[in-house]
Tab-separated table of C-alpha atoms (C1' of nucleotides) in Angstrom:
chain	number	residue	atom	x	y	z
A	1	MET	CA	3.807	3.194	7.445
A	2	ALA	CA	5.967	0.789	5.586
A	3	LEU	CA	9.671	1.224	5.801
A	4	GLY	CA	11.654	3.940	7.369
A	5	LYS	CA	9.163	6.527	8.291
A	6	ASP	CA	6.144	8.310	6.983
A	7	TYR	CA	5.288	10.325	3.918
A	8	ALA	CA	6.602	13.407	5.682
A	9	THR	CA	6.570	15.932	2.889
A	10	GLN	CA	3.043	15.108	1.813
A	11	GLU	CA	0.058	17.228	2.695
A	12	CYS	CA	-2.548	14.803	1.548
A	13	SER	CA	-5.311	12.704	3.032
A	14	ILE	CA	-4.393	9.812	0.775
A	15	ALA	CA	-0.823	9.820	2.089
A	16	ARG	CA	-2.132	10.103	5.650
A	17	ALA	CA	-4.372	7.105	5.084
A	18	LEU	CA	-1.513	5.109	3.591
A	19	GLU	CA	0.618	5.782	6.638
A	20	VAL	CA	-1.984	3.830	8.587
A	21	VAL	CA	-3.085	1.093	6.190
A	22	GLY	CA	-0.348	1.156	3.554
A	23	GLU	CA	1.947	-1.468	4.954
A	24	ARG	CA	2.071	-4.932	3.527
A	25	TRP	CA	-0.778	-7.198	4.738
A	26	THR	CA	-2.634	-4.440	6.583
A	27	LEU	CA	-5.511	-3.978	4.146
A	28	LEU	CA	-5.905	-7.739	3.826
A	29	VAL	CA	-6.265	-8.035	7.588
A	30	VAL	CA	-8.978	-5.371	7.489
A	31	ARG	CA	-10.638	-7.173	4.575
A	32	ASP	CA	-10.733	-10.397	6.573
A	33	ALA	CA	-12.099	-8.550	9.584
A	34	LEU	CA	-14.946	-7.230	7.402
A	35	TYR	CA	-15.543	-10.754	6.136
A	36	GLY	CA	-16.112	-11.766	9.755
A	37	VAL	CA	-12.724	-13.236	10.676
A	38	ARG	CA	-11.969	-12.415	14.305
A	39	ARG	CA	-9.401	-14.789	15.768
A	40	TYR	CA	-5.647	-14.746	15.531
A	41	ASN	CA	-5.494	-18.292	14.293
A	42	ASP	CA	-8.158	-17.739	11.636
A	43	PHE	CA	-6.327	-14.690	10.251
A	44	LEU	CA	-3.136	-16.715	10.302
A	45	VAL	CA	-4.565	-19.678	8.417
A	46	HIS	CA	-6.535	-17.637	5.920
A	47	LEU	CA	-3.812	-15.116	5.093
A	48	GLY	CA	-0.693	-17.285	5.236
A	49	ILE	CA	1.033	-14.346	6.938
A	50	PRO	CA	4.130	-14.680	9.159
A	51	ARG	CA	3.041	-14.918	12.789
A	52	ALA	CA	5.143	-11.996	13.975
A	53	VAL	CA	3.805	-9.736	11.241
A	54	LEU	CA	0.225	-10.647	12.105
A	55	ALA	CA	0.807	-9.871	15.773
A	56	THR	CA	2.293	-6.491	14.854
A	57	ARG	CA	-0.555	-5.615	12.472
A	58	LEU	CA	-3.277	-6.597	14.936
A	59	GLN	CA	-1.682	-4.502	17.635
A	60	MET	CA	-1.235	-1.517	15.345
A	61	LEU	CA	-4.782	-1.722	13.973
A	62	THR	CA	-6.070	-1.928	17.530
A	63	GLU	CA	-4.075	1.137	18.567
A	64	GLU	CA	-5.392	3.002	15.533
A	65	GLY	CA	-8.949	2.188	16.516
A	66	ILE	CA	-9.640	0.126	13.414
A	67	LEU	CA	-9.994	-3.131	15.312
A	68	GLU	CA	-11.075	-3.657	18.895
A	69	LYS	CA	-9.632	-6.398	21.070
A	70	ARG	CA	-12.308	-8.128	23.062
A	71	ARG	CA	-12.100	-10.978	25.572
A	72	TYR	CA	-14.531	-13.721	24.635
A	73	GLN	CA	-13.562	-16.403	27.144
A	74	GLU	CA	-11.683	-16.360	30.419
A	75	SER	CA	-10.091	-19.741	30.741
A	76	PRO	CA	-7.927	-20.007	28.858
A	77	PRO	CA	-7.986	-16.247	28.211
A	78	ARG	CA	-8.838	-15.647	24.580
A	79	ASP	CA	-9.374	-12.402	22.706
A	80	GLU	CA	-10.969	-11.672	19.383
A	81	TYR	CA	-10.418	-8.692	17.142
A	82	VAL	CA	-13.611	-7.005	15.994
A	83	VAL	CA	-13.704	-4.340	13.336
A	84	THR	CA	-14.828	-0.892	14.516
A	85	ASP	CA	-16.682	1.884	12.684
A	86	ARG	CA	-13.362	3.283	11.581
A	87	GLY	CA	-12.487	-0.062	10.040
A	88	ILE	CA	-15.937	-0.436	8.495
A	89	ALA	CA	-15.358	2.944	6.853
A	90	LEU	CA	-12.589	1.327	4.813
A	91	TRP	CA	-15.131	-0.799	2.961
A	92	PRO	CA	-15.519	1.598	-0.011
A	93	THR	CA	-11.749	1.637	-0.452
A	94	LEU	CA	-11.558	-2.151	-0.408
A	95	ARG	CA	-14.544	-2.462	-2.721
A	96	ALA	CA	-13.022	-0.033	-5.233
A	97	LEU	CA	-9.701	-1.825	-5.096
A	98	GLY	CA	-11.344	-5.217	-5.538
A	99	LEU	CA	-13.361	-4.099	-8.545
A	100	TRP	CA	-10.240	-2.631	-10.122
A	101	GLY	CA	-8.309	-5.848	-9.579
A	102	ARG	CA	-11.149	-7.946	-10.928
A	103	GLU	CA	-11.610	-5.756	-13.977
A	104	HIS	CA	-7.963	-5.421	-14.944
A	105	TYR	CA	-6.332	-8.617	-13.735
A	106	ASP	CA	-8.655	-11.431	-12.710
A	107	GLY	CA	-11.147	-11.275	-15.556
A	108	THR	CA	-13.506	-13.420	-13.524
A	109	VAL	CA	-15.678	-12.960	-10.473
A	110	LEU	CA	-14.123	-14.423	-7.349
A	111	ARG	CA	-16.664	-13.043	-4.916
A	112	SER	CA	-19.747	-11.003	-5.586
A	113	PHE	CA	-21.232	-8.477	-3.212
A	114	GLN	CA	-24.909	-7.659	-3.357
A	115	HIS	CA	-27.354	-5.403	-1.646
A	116	ALA	CA	-29.135	-7.926	0.588
A	117	ASP	CA	-32.472	-6.128	0.176
A	118	CYS	CA	-32.605	-6.246	-3.612
A	119	GLY	CA	-29.780	-8.445	-4.940
A	120	THR	CA	-28.110	-5.673	-6.944
A	121	GLU	CA	-24.318	-5.811	-7.240
A	122	ILE	CA	-22.522	-3.222	-5.125
A	123	GLY	CA	-20.664	-0.488	-7.096
A	124	PRO	CA	-17.135	0.867	-6.700
A	125	TYR	CA	-18.067	3.238	-3.896
A	126	GLY	CA	-20.123	0.676	-2.002
A	127	GLU	CA	-23.395	1.937	-3.444
A	128	CYS	CA	-26.465	0.167	-4.801
A	129	SER	CA	-27.315	1.638	-8.182
A	130	ALA	CA	-30.882	0.354	-8.016
A	131	CYS	CA	-31.675	1.906	-4.652
A	132	GLY	CA	-29.390	4.884	-5.186
A	133	LEU	CA	-27.791	4.733	-1.773
A	134	VAL	CA	-24.646	3.628	-0.051
A	135	VAL	CA	-25.427	0.196	1.312
A	136	PRO	CA	-24.653	-0.181	5.016
A	137	VAL	CA	-21.934	-2.784	5.314
A	138	GLU	CA	-24.079	-5.100	7.404
A	139	ASP	CA	-26.561	-5.234	4.510
A	140	VAL	CA	-23.945	-6.431	2.042
A	141	LEU	CA	-24.304	-10.074	1.105
A	142	MET	CA	-21.102	-11.842	0.062
A	143	LEU	CA	-21.361	-14.791	-2.329
A	144	PRO	CA	-18.731	-16.988	-3.944
A	145	GLY	CA	-18.206	-16.367	-7.661
A	146	PRO	CA	-17.426	-18.829	-10.430
A	147	GLY	CA	-13.681	-18.136	-10.241
A	148	LEU	CA	-13.320	-19.284	-6.650
A	149	ASP	CA	-11.826	-22.673	-5.779
A	150	PRO	CA	-14.840	-24.739	-4.616
A	151	ASP	CA	-12.783	-26.932	-2.274
A	152	PRO	CA	-9.994	-24.945	-0.651
A	153	ALA	CA	-7.512	-26.587	1.722
A	154	ASN	CA	-7.905	-24.410	4.788
A	155	PRO	CA	-11.042	-24.369	6.922
A	156	VAL	CA	-11.394	-20.582	7.013
A	157	SER	CA	-11.537	-20.350	3.227
A	158	ARG	CA	-14.066	-23.162	3.294
A	159	ALA	CA	-16.205	-21.318	5.814
A	160	LEU	CA	-16.067	-18.200	3.618
A	161	LEU	CA	-17.646	-20.082	0.708
A	162	LYS	CA	-21.070	-19.919	2.314
A	163	PRO	CA	-23.099	-16.844	1.410
A	164	LYS	CA	-23.037	-14.503	4.376
A	165	ARG	CA	-23.399	-10.877	5.277
A	166	LEU	CA	-20.307	-8.818	5.987
A	167	LEU	CA	-19.386	-8.380	9.664
A	168	GLN	CA	-21.219	-11.589	10.649
A	169	PRO	CA	-18.617	-13.669	12.471
A	170	VAL	CA	-17.344	-16.510	10.338
A	171	VAL	CA	-18.081	-19.975	11.665
A	172	VAL	CA	-15.191	-22.382	11.171
A	173	ASP	CA	-16.254	-25.985	11.559
A	174	GLN	CA	-13.845	-28.055	13.576
A	175	VAL	CA	-12.463	-31.252	12.091
B	1	MET	CA	4.254	-6.537	-4.617
B	2	ALA	CA	6.116	-5.336	-1.620
B	3	LEU	CA	8.704	-7.597	-0.140
B	4	GLY	CA	9.528	-11.125	-0.918
B	5	LYS	CA	6.848	-12.225	-3.250
B	6	ASP	CA	3.151	-12.011	-3.759
B	7	TYR	CA	0.089	-12.845	-1.749
B	8	ALA	CA	0.295	-16.386	-3.106
B	9	THR	CA	-2.338	-18.122	-1.065
B	10	GLN	CA	-4.960	-15.477	-1.670
B	11	GLU	CA	-7.758	-15.905	-4.158
B	12	CYS	CA	-8.949	-12.366	-4.064
B	13	SER	CA	-9.174	-9.384	-6.370
B	14	ILE	CA	-8.127	-7.076	-3.566
B	15	ALA	CA	-4.939	-9.063	-3.017
B	16	ARG	CA	-4.346	-9.125	-6.773
B	17	ALA	CA	-4.718	-5.351	-6.919
B	18	LEU	CA	-2.364	-4.897	-3.992
B	19	GLU	CA	0.278	-6.966	-5.727
B	20	VAL	CA	0.292	-4.263	-8.386
B	21	VAL	CA	-0.264	-1.047	-6.439
B	22	GLY	CA	0.415	-2.126	-2.862
B	23	GLU	CA	4.076	-1.245	-2.631
B	24	ARG	CA	5.253	1.832	-0.835
B	25	TRP	CA	4.903	5.024	-2.930
B	26	THR	CA	3.045	3.362	-5.797
B	27	LEU	CA	-0.412	4.773	-5.123
B	28	LEU	CA	1.051	8.221	-4.501
B	29	VAL	CA	2.722	8.129	-7.904
B	30	VAL	CA	-0.635	7.259	-9.480
B	31	ARG	CA	-2.298	10.030	-7.479
B	32	ASP	CA	0.228	12.537	-8.804
B	33	ALA	CA	-0.276	11.239	-12.329
B	34	LEU	CA	-4.022	11.867	-11.972
B	35	TYR	CA	-3.242	15.348	-10.660
B	36	GLY	CA	-1.414	15.981	-13.942
B	37	VAL	CA	2.193	15.381	-12.920
B	38	ARG	CA	4.042	13.784	-15.839
B	39	ARG	CA	7.804	14.284	-15.545
B	40	TYR	CA	10.369	12.376	-13.563
B	41	ASN	CA	11.679	15.458	-11.889
B	42	ASP	CA	8.233	16.729	-10.943
B	43	PHE	CA	7.335	13.415	-9.312
B	44	LEU	CA	10.682	13.505	-7.551
B	45	VAL	CA	10.264	16.999	-6.159
B	46	HIS	CA	6.637	16.635	-5.219
B	47	LEU	CA	6.911	13.216	-3.563
B	48	GLY	CA	10.318	13.460	-1.906
B	49	ILE	CA	10.872	9.861	-2.986
B	50	PRO	CA	14.327	8.268	-3.399
B	51	ARG	CA	15.379	8.502	-7.043
B	52	ALA	CA	15.977	4.787	-7.469
B	53	VAL	CA	12.568	3.931	-6.037
B	54	LEU	CA	10.871	6.405	-8.365
B	55	ALA	CA	12.642	4.933	-11.389
B	56	THR	CA	11.553	1.430	-10.348
B	57	ARG	CA	7.944	2.464	-9.763
B	58	LEU	CA	7.649	4.338	-13.053
B	59	GLN	CA	9.007	1.373	-14.941
B	60	MET	CA	6.726	-1.068	-13.161
B	61	LEU	CA	3.627	1.107	-13.616
B	62	THR	CA	4.491	1.431	-17.295
B	63	GLU	CA	4.852	-2.325	-17.665
B	64	GLU	CA	1.533	-2.822	-15.910
B	65	GLY	CA	-0.167	-0.452	-18.341
B	66	ILE	CA	-1.083	2.081	-15.680
B	67	LEU	CA	1.231	4.760	-17.059
B	68	GLU	CA	2.411	5.256	-20.609
B	69	LYS	CA	5.888	6.524	-21.424
B	70	ARG	CA	5.792	9.058	-24.194
B	71	ARG	CA	8.581	11.037	-25.876
B	72	TYR	CA	7.794	14.724	-25.827
B	73	GLN	CA	11.049	16.159	-27.176
B	74	GLU	CA	13.956	14.732	-29.106
B	75	SER	CA	16.930	16.762	-28.104
B	76	PRO	CA	17.716	16.139	-25.422
B	77	PRO	CA	15.477	13.064	-25.426
B	78	ARG	CA	12.804	13.493	-22.795
B	79	ASP	CA	9.890	11.270	-21.883
B	80	GLU	CA	6.803	11.917	-19.862
B	81	TYR	CA	4.611	9.431	-18.048
B	82	VAL	CA	0.922	9.791	-18.818
B	83	VAL	CA	-1.777	7.954	-16.927
B	84	THR	CA	-3.789	5.439	-18.971
B	85	ASP	CA	-7.396	4.291	-18.651
B	86	ARG	CA	-6.238	1.564	-16.311
B	87	GLY	CA	-4.663	4.185	-14.084
B	88	ILE	CA	-7.686	6.457	-14.327
B	89	ALA	CA	-9.754	3.507	-13.104
B	90	LEU	CA	-7.922	3.786	-9.793
B	91	TRP	CA	-9.571	7.142	-9.104
B	92	PRO	CA	-12.445	5.686	-7.038
B	93	THR	CA	-9.924	3.833	-4.871
B	94	LEU	CA	-7.883	6.966	-4.295
B	95	ARG	CA	-10.968	9.063	-3.667
B	96	ALA	CA	-12.287	6.560	-1.109
B	97	LEU	CA	-8.911	6.378	0.601
B	98	GLY	CA	-8.604	10.155	0.703
B	99	LEU	CA	-12.063	10.593	2.179
B	100	TRP	CA	-11.253	8.013	4.850
B	101	GLY	CA	-8.000	9.737	5.736
B	102	ARG	CA	-9.652	13.142	5.834
B	103	GLU	CA	-12.516	11.923	7.995
B	104	HIS	CA	-10.501	9.924	10.492
B	105	TYR	CA	-7.145	11.671	10.671
B	106	ASP	CA	-6.931	15.091	9.057
B	107	GLY	CA	-10.174	16.604	10.285
B	108	THR	CA	-9.807	19.355	7.709
B	109	VAL	CA	-10.169	19.652	3.957
B	110	LEU	CA	-6.811	19.669	2.190
B	111	ARG	CA	-8.186	19.485	-1.340
B	112	SER	CA	-11.750	19.581	-2.543
B	113	PHE	CA	-13.060	18.024	-5.726
B	114	GLN	CA	-16.005	19.461	-7.607
B	115	HIS	CA	-18.021	18.711	-10.675
B	116	ALA	CA	-16.549	21.213	-13.161
B	117	ASP	CA	-19.889	21.748	-14.932
B	118	CYS	CA	-21.803	22.932	-11.885
B	119	GLY	CA	-19.400	23.398	-8.961
B	120	THR	CA	-21.023	20.796	-6.735
B	121	GLU	CA	-18.716	18.875	-4.424
B	122	ILE	CA	-18.195	15.286	-5.505
B	123	GLY	CA	-20.062	12.919	-3.167
B	124	PRO	CA	-18.828	9.782	-1.518
B	125	TYR	CA	-19.828	7.703	-4.559
B	126	GLY	CA	-17.896	9.972	-6.898
B	127	GLU	CA	-21.190	11.411	-8.002
B	128	CYS	CA	-22.531	14.929	-8.440
B	129	SER	CA	-25.634	15.173	-6.298
B	130	ALA	CA	-26.929	18.121	-8.358
B	131	CYS	CA	-26.585	16.432	-11.749
B	132	GLY	CA	-27.215	12.940	-10.420
B	133	LEU	CA	-24.398	11.246	-12.262
B	134	VAL	CA	-20.967	9.799	-11.619
B	135	VAL	CA	-18.522	12.470	-12.716
B	136	PRO	CA	-15.910	11.424	-15.302
B	137	VAL	CA	-12.406	12.064	-14.008
B	138	GLU	CA	-11.638	14.715	-16.627
B	139	ASP	CA	-14.625	16.715	-15.383
B	140	VAL	CA	-13.393	16.769	-11.810
B	141	LEU	CA	-12.106	20.156	-10.707
B	142	MET	CA	-9.496	20.080	-7.954
B	143	LEU	CA	-9.240	23.064	-5.583
B	144	PRO	CA	-7.058	23.752	-2.559
B	145	GLY	CA	-8.839	23.470	0.780
B	146	PRO	CA	-8.349	25.540	3.935
B	147	GLY	CA	-5.979	23.004	5.468
B	148	LEU	CA	-3.399	23.276	2.690
B	149	ASP	CA	-0.172	25.262	3.137
B	150	PRO	CA	-0.691	28.387	0.983
B	151	ASP	CA	3.011	28.853	0.271
B	152	PRO	CA	4.767	25.517	-0.121
B	153	ALA	CA	8.497	25.311	-0.758
B	154	ASN	CA	8.578	23.230	-3.901
B	155	PRO	CA	7.344	24.488	-7.288
B	156	VAL	CA	5.195	21.448	-8.051
B	157	SER	CA	3.170	21.854	-4.871
B	158	ARG	CA	2.848	25.511	-5.733
B	159	ALA	CA	1.570	24.699	-9.209
B	160	LEU	CA	-0.963	22.300	-7.683
B	161	LEU	CA	-2.494	25.136	-5.657
B	162	LYS	CA	-4.214	26.524	-8.712
B	163	PRO	CA	-7.660	25.114	-9.383
B	164	LYS	CA	-7.375	22.632	-12.226
B	165	ARG	CA	-9.062	19.648	-13.716
B	166	LEU	CA	-7.690	16.207	-13.084
B	167	LEU	CA	-5.520	14.785	-15.878
B	168	GLN	CA	-4.698	18.284	-17.190
B	169	PRO	CA	-0.894	18.491	-17.231
B	170	VAL	CA	0.447	20.550	-14.355
B	171	VAL	CA	2.323	23.683	-15.363
B	172	VAL	CA	5.384	24.324	-13.224
B	173	ASP	CA	6.656	27.878	-13.526
B	174	GLN	CA	10.401	28.103	-13.786
B	175	VAL	CA	12.248	30.335	-11.348
C	1	DA	C1'	36.493	26.641	-25.734
C	2	DC	C1'	35.173	25.884	-21.381
C	3	DA	C1'	32.522	26.075	-17.235
C	4	DT	C1'	28.114	25.521	-15.352
C	5	DG	C1'	23.496	23.667	-15.017
C	6	DT	C1'	19.551	20.446	-15.905
C	7	DC	C1'	17.451	16.144	-16.480
C	8	DA	C1'	16.931	11.266	-15.932
C	9	DG	C1'	18.488	8.115	-14.310
C	10	DT	C1'	22.283	4.252	-11.956
C	11	DT	C1'	25.344	2.828	-8.215
C	12	DC	C1'	26.433	2.026	-3.518
C	13	DG	C1'	26.719	1.203	1.496
C	14	DG	C1'	23.688	1.023	5.481
C	15	DT	C1'	19.271	0.182	7.835
C	16	DG	C1'	15.331	-2.125	8.944
C	17	DA	C1'	10.943	-4.625	7.466
C	18	DC	C1'	9.625	-8.919	6.313
C	19	DC	C1'	10.407	-14.067	5.896
C	20	DG	C1'	10.030	-18.941	7.736
C	21	DA	C1'	11.055	-21.893	11.391
C	22	DA	C1'	11.691	-22.787	16.043
C	23	DC	C1'	10.541	-21.934	20.595
C	24	DC	C1'	7.553	-20.695	24.735
C	25	DG	C1'	3.892	-20.493	28.329
C	26	DA	C1'	-0.784	-21.068	29.662
C	27	DC	C1'	-4.345	-23.964	29.445
C	28	DC	C1'	-7.141	-28.212	28.134
C	29	DC	C1'	-8.036	-33.265	27.700
C	30	DT	C1'	-7.013	-38.131	28.547
D	1	DA	C1'	2.433	-37.558	32.761
D	2	DG	C1'	1.877	-36.755	27.928
D	3	DG	C1'	-0.004	-34.600	23.972
D	4	DG	C1'	-2.598	-30.906	21.680
D	5	DT	C1'	-4.236	-26.013	20.925
D	6	DC	C1'	-3.896	-21.176	21.041
D	7	DG	C1'	-1.496	-16.891	20.869
D	8	DG	C1'	2.062	-15.223	20.669
D	9	DT	C1'	7.862	-14.093	20.933
D	10	DT	C1'	12.592	-14.924	19.314
D	11	DC	C1'	16.018	-15.473	15.840
D	12	DG	C1'	18.987	-15.499	11.719
D	13	DG	C1'	18.779	-14.440	6.840
D	14	DT	C1'	17.221	-11.842	2.900
D	15	DC	C1'	15.613	-8.124	0.426
D	16	DA	C1'	13.294	-3.463	-0.143
D	17	DC	C1'	14.027	0.978	0.865
D	18	DC	C1'	16.969	5.014	2.298
D	19	DG	C1'	19.997	9.090	1.174
D	20	DA	C1'	23.939	10.589	-1.087
D	21	DA	C1'	27.119	10.371	-4.704
D	22	DC	C1'	28.001	9.585	-9.406
D	23	DT	C1'	27.140	9.416	-14.654
D	24	DG	C1'	26.137	10.810	-19.292
D	25	DA	C1'	23.741	13.468	-22.614
D	26	DC	C1'	22.567	17.761	-23.718
D	27	DA	C1'	21.810	23.096	-23.258
D	28	DT	C1'	23.264	27.581	-21.869
D	29	DG	C1'	26.375	31.414	-20.609
D	30	DT	C1'	30.790	33.855	-21.332
DNA sequence: ACATGTCAGTTCGGTGACCGAACCGACCCT
DNA sequence: AGGGTCGGTTCGGTCACCGAACTGACATGT
C-alpha cells in the first residue's frame, strides 16, 4: 500500500484491504472499471492521472486479480482491462463511500444508481430496499444526476452521461 | 487528499469522499475511533503510526467534523477525540471494506460483529437477518474471531479483545 | 528538592511515491 | 515519407511519509 510498506502491526481485514486498494487513485480506477471503462487511454482521459501511475495501478490491480488484462485486437496489439469478480465485490464499498461523500460534502446528486428491475435507489450496502436483496452489479442502472456537468470536455465523461448498466463497456464516440 | 492536491477533474462523490478519508492511515484512525479508541496515545500504540502523521490526521479529521476534540481533564490538560455522526456514517464503508478484505485475503474471521439485542451476525447490508432491520452502530457488538492473536503485545489490542459495543470507550488497563 | 515518568505533541533528516512533461516504439493511414 | 494514435517508459522535482530525537507541562516517588 501507499508509502513505505504495509500496515504491519495491524490484524484487521480493513487494513488488509487498504494495503491492496488504499493507494491514491486505486479505488477510482476500480470505480471506472465498474462504470465500464476498459482501455488505458480512456482511464487516462477520464481520471486525469499521471501516465506512469496509471500503468503501475493497472499492473498491480491485474496482479491482485481485481482486473484482468485481455487482448482485444492483434494488430496493433491492444489490451483491455476488465473487472473481475474480486473487483465487482468492491462495489458495496464504493457505493457506501459515494453515498457518504454525497451526503456530507456534495449536497447534490451527481449520479444515481437504481435497481434496473424496479427503479429503486440502491442503498449504502448495494441493496434494493424495495426488493430486500443485494442487487447484482450488472442489474444496477447508472443515471446522471442534476449536479453533473451536462457538457463535459472529455469524451469519456460525455459517454458516461448516457444511462447505462454497470459493467457494460462504455462506448466512446470518436470525433 | 494524499499527495499534491485533490482529484480536481473528478465530478464524483467517491472522489470527494476520498479527498477527505483517502490518505494513508485516515480510515484506520476512524475505524479505531468507532472501536472506542479516544486518546492520542492509544491511537499511537494501536496503529503503530508515526507521531507526526497521527497529529496531522487527528487535526484534519477534527476540522472535517469527523472527530470532535473534547477536554476530559484540566490538570494536566488532556483531550480526547470522539467520533461524530459524520464519522459514524462511515461505518458501512468500513464494514464493506472489511468484509471484502476478509473474503478475498484473510480467509478467516478476525473480528465478528453481532446485533447486541439478539446475537445474530450482522449481514452484508449491515442488517440483522433475525430482526430484519439495519442495526444502529451503538447496537453492534464486536467480538474477537478465531483468527485474532489471543495475546497481543500492546495494551490497546488487548483491551479490544473483550467483547464490546462499538462507540463504547475502550478501557485500557494500566500495568 | 530532585529525579523519573507520562502524555501530547513538534522538529528534523532521509526516503520514496507521486507529479507533469518529454520521449519512445509499434502500428496505421495517406 | 510524414503524421497520428496508442500504450506505455524515463526523468527531474516536489512533497508526504518514515523513525528517532526533542520539548514542555504536569504528576509521582523518595
